[in-house]
PDB file of C-alpha atoms in Angstrom:
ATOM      1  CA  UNK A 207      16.267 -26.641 -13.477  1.00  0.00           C
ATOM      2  CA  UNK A 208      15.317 -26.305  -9.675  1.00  0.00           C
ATOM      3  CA  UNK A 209      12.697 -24.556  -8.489  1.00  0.00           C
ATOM      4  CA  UNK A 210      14.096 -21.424  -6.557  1.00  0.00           C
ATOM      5  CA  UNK A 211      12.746 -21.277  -3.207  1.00  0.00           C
ATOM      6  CA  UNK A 212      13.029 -18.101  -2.155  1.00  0.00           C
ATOM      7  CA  UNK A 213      13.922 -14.213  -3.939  1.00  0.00           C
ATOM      8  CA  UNK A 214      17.570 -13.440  -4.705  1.00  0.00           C
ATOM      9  CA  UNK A 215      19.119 -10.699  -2.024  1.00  0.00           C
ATOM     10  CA  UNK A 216      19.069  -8.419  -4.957  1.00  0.00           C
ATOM     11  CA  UNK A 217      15.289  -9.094  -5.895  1.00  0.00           C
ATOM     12  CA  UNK A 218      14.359  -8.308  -2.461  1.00  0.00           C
ATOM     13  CA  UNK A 219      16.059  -5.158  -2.240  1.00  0.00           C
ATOM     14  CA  UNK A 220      14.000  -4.274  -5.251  1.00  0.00           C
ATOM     15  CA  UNK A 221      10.940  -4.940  -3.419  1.00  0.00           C
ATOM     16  CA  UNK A 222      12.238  -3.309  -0.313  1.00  0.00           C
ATOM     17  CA  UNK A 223      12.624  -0.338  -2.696  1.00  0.00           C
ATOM     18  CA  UNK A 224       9.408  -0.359  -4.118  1.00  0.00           C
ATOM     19  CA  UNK A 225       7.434  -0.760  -0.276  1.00  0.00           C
ATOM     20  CA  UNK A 226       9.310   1.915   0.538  1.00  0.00           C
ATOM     21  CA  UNK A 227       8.330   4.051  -2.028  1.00  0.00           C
ATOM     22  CA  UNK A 228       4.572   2.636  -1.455  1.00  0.00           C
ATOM     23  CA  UNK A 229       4.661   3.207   1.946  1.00  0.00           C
ATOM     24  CA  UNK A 230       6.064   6.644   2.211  1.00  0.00           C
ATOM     25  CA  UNK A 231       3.059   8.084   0.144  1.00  0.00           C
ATOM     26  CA  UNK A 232       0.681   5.400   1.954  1.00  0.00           C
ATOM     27  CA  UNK A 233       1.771   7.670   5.521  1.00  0.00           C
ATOM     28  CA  UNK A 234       1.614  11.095   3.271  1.00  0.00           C
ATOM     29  CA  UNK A 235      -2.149   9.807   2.340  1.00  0.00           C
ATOM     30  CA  UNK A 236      -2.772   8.992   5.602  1.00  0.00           C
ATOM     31  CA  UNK A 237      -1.658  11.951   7.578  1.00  0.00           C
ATOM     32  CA  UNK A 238      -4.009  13.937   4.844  1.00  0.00           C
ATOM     33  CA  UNK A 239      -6.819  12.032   5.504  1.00  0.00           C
ATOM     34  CA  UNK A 240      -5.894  12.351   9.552  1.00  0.00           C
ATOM     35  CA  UNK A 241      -5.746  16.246   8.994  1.00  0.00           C
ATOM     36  CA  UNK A 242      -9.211  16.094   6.625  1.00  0.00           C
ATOM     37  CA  UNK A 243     -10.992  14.448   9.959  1.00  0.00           C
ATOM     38  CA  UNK A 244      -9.280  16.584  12.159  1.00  0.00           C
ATOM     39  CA  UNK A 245      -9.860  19.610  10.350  1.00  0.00           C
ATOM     40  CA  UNK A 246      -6.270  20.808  11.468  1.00  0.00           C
ATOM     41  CA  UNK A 247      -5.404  22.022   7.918  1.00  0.00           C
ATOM     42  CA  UNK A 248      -7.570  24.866   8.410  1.00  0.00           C
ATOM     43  CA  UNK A 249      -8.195  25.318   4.611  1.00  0.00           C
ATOM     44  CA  UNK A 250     -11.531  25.978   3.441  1.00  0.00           C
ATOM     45  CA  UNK A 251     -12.549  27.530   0.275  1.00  0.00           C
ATOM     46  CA  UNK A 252     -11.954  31.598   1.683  1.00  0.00           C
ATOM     47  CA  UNK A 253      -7.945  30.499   1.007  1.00  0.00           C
ATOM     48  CA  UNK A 254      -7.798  29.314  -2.611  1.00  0.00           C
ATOM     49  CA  UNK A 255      -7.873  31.264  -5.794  1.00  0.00           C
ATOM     50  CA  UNK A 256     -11.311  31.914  -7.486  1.00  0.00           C
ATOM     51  CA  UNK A 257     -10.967  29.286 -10.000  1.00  0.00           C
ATOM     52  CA  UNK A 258     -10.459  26.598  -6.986  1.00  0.00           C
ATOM     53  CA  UNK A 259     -13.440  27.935  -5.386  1.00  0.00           C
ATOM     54  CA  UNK A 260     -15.493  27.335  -8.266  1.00  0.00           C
ATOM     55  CA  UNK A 261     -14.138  24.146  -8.844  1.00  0.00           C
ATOM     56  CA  UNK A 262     -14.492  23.256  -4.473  1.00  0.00           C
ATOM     57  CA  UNK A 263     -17.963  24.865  -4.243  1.00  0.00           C
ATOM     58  CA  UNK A 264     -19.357  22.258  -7.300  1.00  0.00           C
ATOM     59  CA  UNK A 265     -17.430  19.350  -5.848  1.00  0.00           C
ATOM     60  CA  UNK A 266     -18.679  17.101  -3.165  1.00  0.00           C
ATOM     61  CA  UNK A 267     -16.188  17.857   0.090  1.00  0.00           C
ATOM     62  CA  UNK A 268     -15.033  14.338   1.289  1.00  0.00           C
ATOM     63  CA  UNK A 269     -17.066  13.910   4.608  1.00  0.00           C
ATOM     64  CA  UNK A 270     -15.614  13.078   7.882  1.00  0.00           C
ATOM     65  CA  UNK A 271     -17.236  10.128   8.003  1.00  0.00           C
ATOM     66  CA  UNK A 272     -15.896   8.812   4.377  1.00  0.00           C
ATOM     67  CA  UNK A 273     -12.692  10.112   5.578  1.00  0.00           C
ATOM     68  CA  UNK A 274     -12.292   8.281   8.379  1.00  0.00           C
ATOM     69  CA  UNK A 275     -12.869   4.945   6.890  1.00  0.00           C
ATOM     70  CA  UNK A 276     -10.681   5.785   4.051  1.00  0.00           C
ATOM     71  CA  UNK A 277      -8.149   6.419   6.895  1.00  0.00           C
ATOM     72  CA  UNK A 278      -8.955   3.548   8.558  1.00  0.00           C
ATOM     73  CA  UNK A 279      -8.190   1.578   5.389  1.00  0.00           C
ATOM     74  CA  UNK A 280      -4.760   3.462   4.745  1.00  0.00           C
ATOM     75  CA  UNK A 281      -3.722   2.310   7.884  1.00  0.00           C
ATOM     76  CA  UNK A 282      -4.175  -1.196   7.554  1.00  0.00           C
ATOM     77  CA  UNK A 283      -2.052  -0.350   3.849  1.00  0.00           C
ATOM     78  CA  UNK A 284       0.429   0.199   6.053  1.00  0.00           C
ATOM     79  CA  UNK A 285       0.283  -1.964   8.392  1.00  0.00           C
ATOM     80  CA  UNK A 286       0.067  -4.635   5.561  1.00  0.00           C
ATOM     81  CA  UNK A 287       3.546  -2.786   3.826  1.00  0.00           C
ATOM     82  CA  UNK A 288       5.113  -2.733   6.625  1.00  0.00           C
ATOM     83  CA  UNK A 289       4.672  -6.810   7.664  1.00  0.00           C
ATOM     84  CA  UNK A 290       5.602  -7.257   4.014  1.00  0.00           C
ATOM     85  CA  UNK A 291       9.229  -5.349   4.969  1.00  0.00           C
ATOM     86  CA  UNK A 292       9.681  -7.689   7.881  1.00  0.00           C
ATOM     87  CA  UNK A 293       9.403 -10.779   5.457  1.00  0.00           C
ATOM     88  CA  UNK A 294      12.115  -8.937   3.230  1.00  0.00           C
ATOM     89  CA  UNK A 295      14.475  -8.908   6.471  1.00  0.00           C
ATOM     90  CA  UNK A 296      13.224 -12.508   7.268  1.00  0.00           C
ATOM     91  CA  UNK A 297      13.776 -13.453   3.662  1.00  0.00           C
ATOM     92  CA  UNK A 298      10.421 -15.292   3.339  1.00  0.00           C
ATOM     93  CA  UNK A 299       8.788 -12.714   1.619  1.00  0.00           C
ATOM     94  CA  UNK A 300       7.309 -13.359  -2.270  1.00  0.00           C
ATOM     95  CA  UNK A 301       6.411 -17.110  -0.523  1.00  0.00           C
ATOM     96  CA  UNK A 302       2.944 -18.027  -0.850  1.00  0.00           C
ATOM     97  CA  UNK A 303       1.162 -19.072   2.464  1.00  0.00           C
ATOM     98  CA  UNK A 304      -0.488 -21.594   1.281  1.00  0.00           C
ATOM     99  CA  UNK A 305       1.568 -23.368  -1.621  1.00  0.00           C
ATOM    100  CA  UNK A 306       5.454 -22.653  -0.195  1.00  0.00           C
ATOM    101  CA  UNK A 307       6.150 -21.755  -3.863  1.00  0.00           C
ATOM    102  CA  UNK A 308       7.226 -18.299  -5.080  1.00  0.00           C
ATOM    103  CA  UNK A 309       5.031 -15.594  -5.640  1.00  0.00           C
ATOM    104  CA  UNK A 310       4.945 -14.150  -9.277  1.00  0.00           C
ATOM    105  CA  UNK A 311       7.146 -11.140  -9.172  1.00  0.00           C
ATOM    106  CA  UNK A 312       4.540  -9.110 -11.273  1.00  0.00           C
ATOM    107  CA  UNK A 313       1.846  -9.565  -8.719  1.00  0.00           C
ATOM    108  CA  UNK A 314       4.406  -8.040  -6.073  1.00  0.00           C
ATOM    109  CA  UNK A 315       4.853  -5.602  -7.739  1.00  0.00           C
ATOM    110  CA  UNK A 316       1.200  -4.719  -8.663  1.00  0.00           C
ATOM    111  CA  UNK A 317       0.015  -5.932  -4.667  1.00  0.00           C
ATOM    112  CA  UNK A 318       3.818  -5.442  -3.268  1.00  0.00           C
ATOM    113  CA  UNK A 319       2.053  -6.936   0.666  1.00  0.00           C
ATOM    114  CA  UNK A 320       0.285 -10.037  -1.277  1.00  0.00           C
ATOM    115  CA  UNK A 321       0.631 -13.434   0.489  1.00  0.00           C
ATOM    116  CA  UNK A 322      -0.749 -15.695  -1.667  1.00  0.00           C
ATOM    117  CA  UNK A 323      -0.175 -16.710  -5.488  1.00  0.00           C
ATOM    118  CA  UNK A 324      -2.725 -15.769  -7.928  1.00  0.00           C
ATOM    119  CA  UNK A 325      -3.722 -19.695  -7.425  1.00  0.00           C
ATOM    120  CA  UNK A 326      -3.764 -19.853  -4.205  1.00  0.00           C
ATOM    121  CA  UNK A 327      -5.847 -16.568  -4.080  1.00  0.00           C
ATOM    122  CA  UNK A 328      -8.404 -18.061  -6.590  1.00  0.00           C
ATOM    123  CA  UNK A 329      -9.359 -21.377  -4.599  1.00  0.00           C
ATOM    124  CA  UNK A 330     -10.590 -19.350  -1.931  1.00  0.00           C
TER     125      UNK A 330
END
């Protein structure tokens, strides 16, 4: 049997289908976090329902500061799902960098924007 060398059109579209799912709540995230920094929302604790305030007065509010490097973060996410949707179109994507063989499907599906194989990944 011959090694494949790259995912079936069908395969990819699965992948396409599951970045796109990723990356849709990735931008949701990060317009949240955008909005926490901001302050834009405009919700404090005077608009929820007494239990919520309870619950929002005990809890520590995510700072500005932790915000913004969680949203820093989410955008390289989707920066990094997005490159991974050009390598769908390009059909090169699930190829590791380093080795030219085929990614393990479960690993792109656990880390969808991964360019390496767990091997390759572990010599570094």
């Amino acid at each position: 049997m011959t090694e494949k060398k790259r995912y079936t059109d069908e395969e990819l579209q699965e992948f396409k289908d599951l970045i796109n799912s990723k990356l849709s709540k990735a931008k949701k995230d990060y317009d949240t976090l955008k909005a926490v920094i901001s302050n834009s929302s405009g919700n404090d604790i005077e608009d929820t329902s007494p239990t919520f305030k309870v619950l929002e007065e005990g809890a520590s509010v995510l700072s500005k500061e932790e915000a913004g490097r969680l949203a820093q973060r989410q955008a390289k996410f989707i920066s990094h799902l997005e490159a991974a949707l050009i390598r769908i179109e390009n059909k090169t994507y699930g190829i590791c960098r380093e080795t030219g063989k085929l990614i393990a499907p479960e690993r792109l599906r656990a880390v969808p924007h991964a360019t390496l194989s767990i091997e390759a990944k572990n010599k570094q």
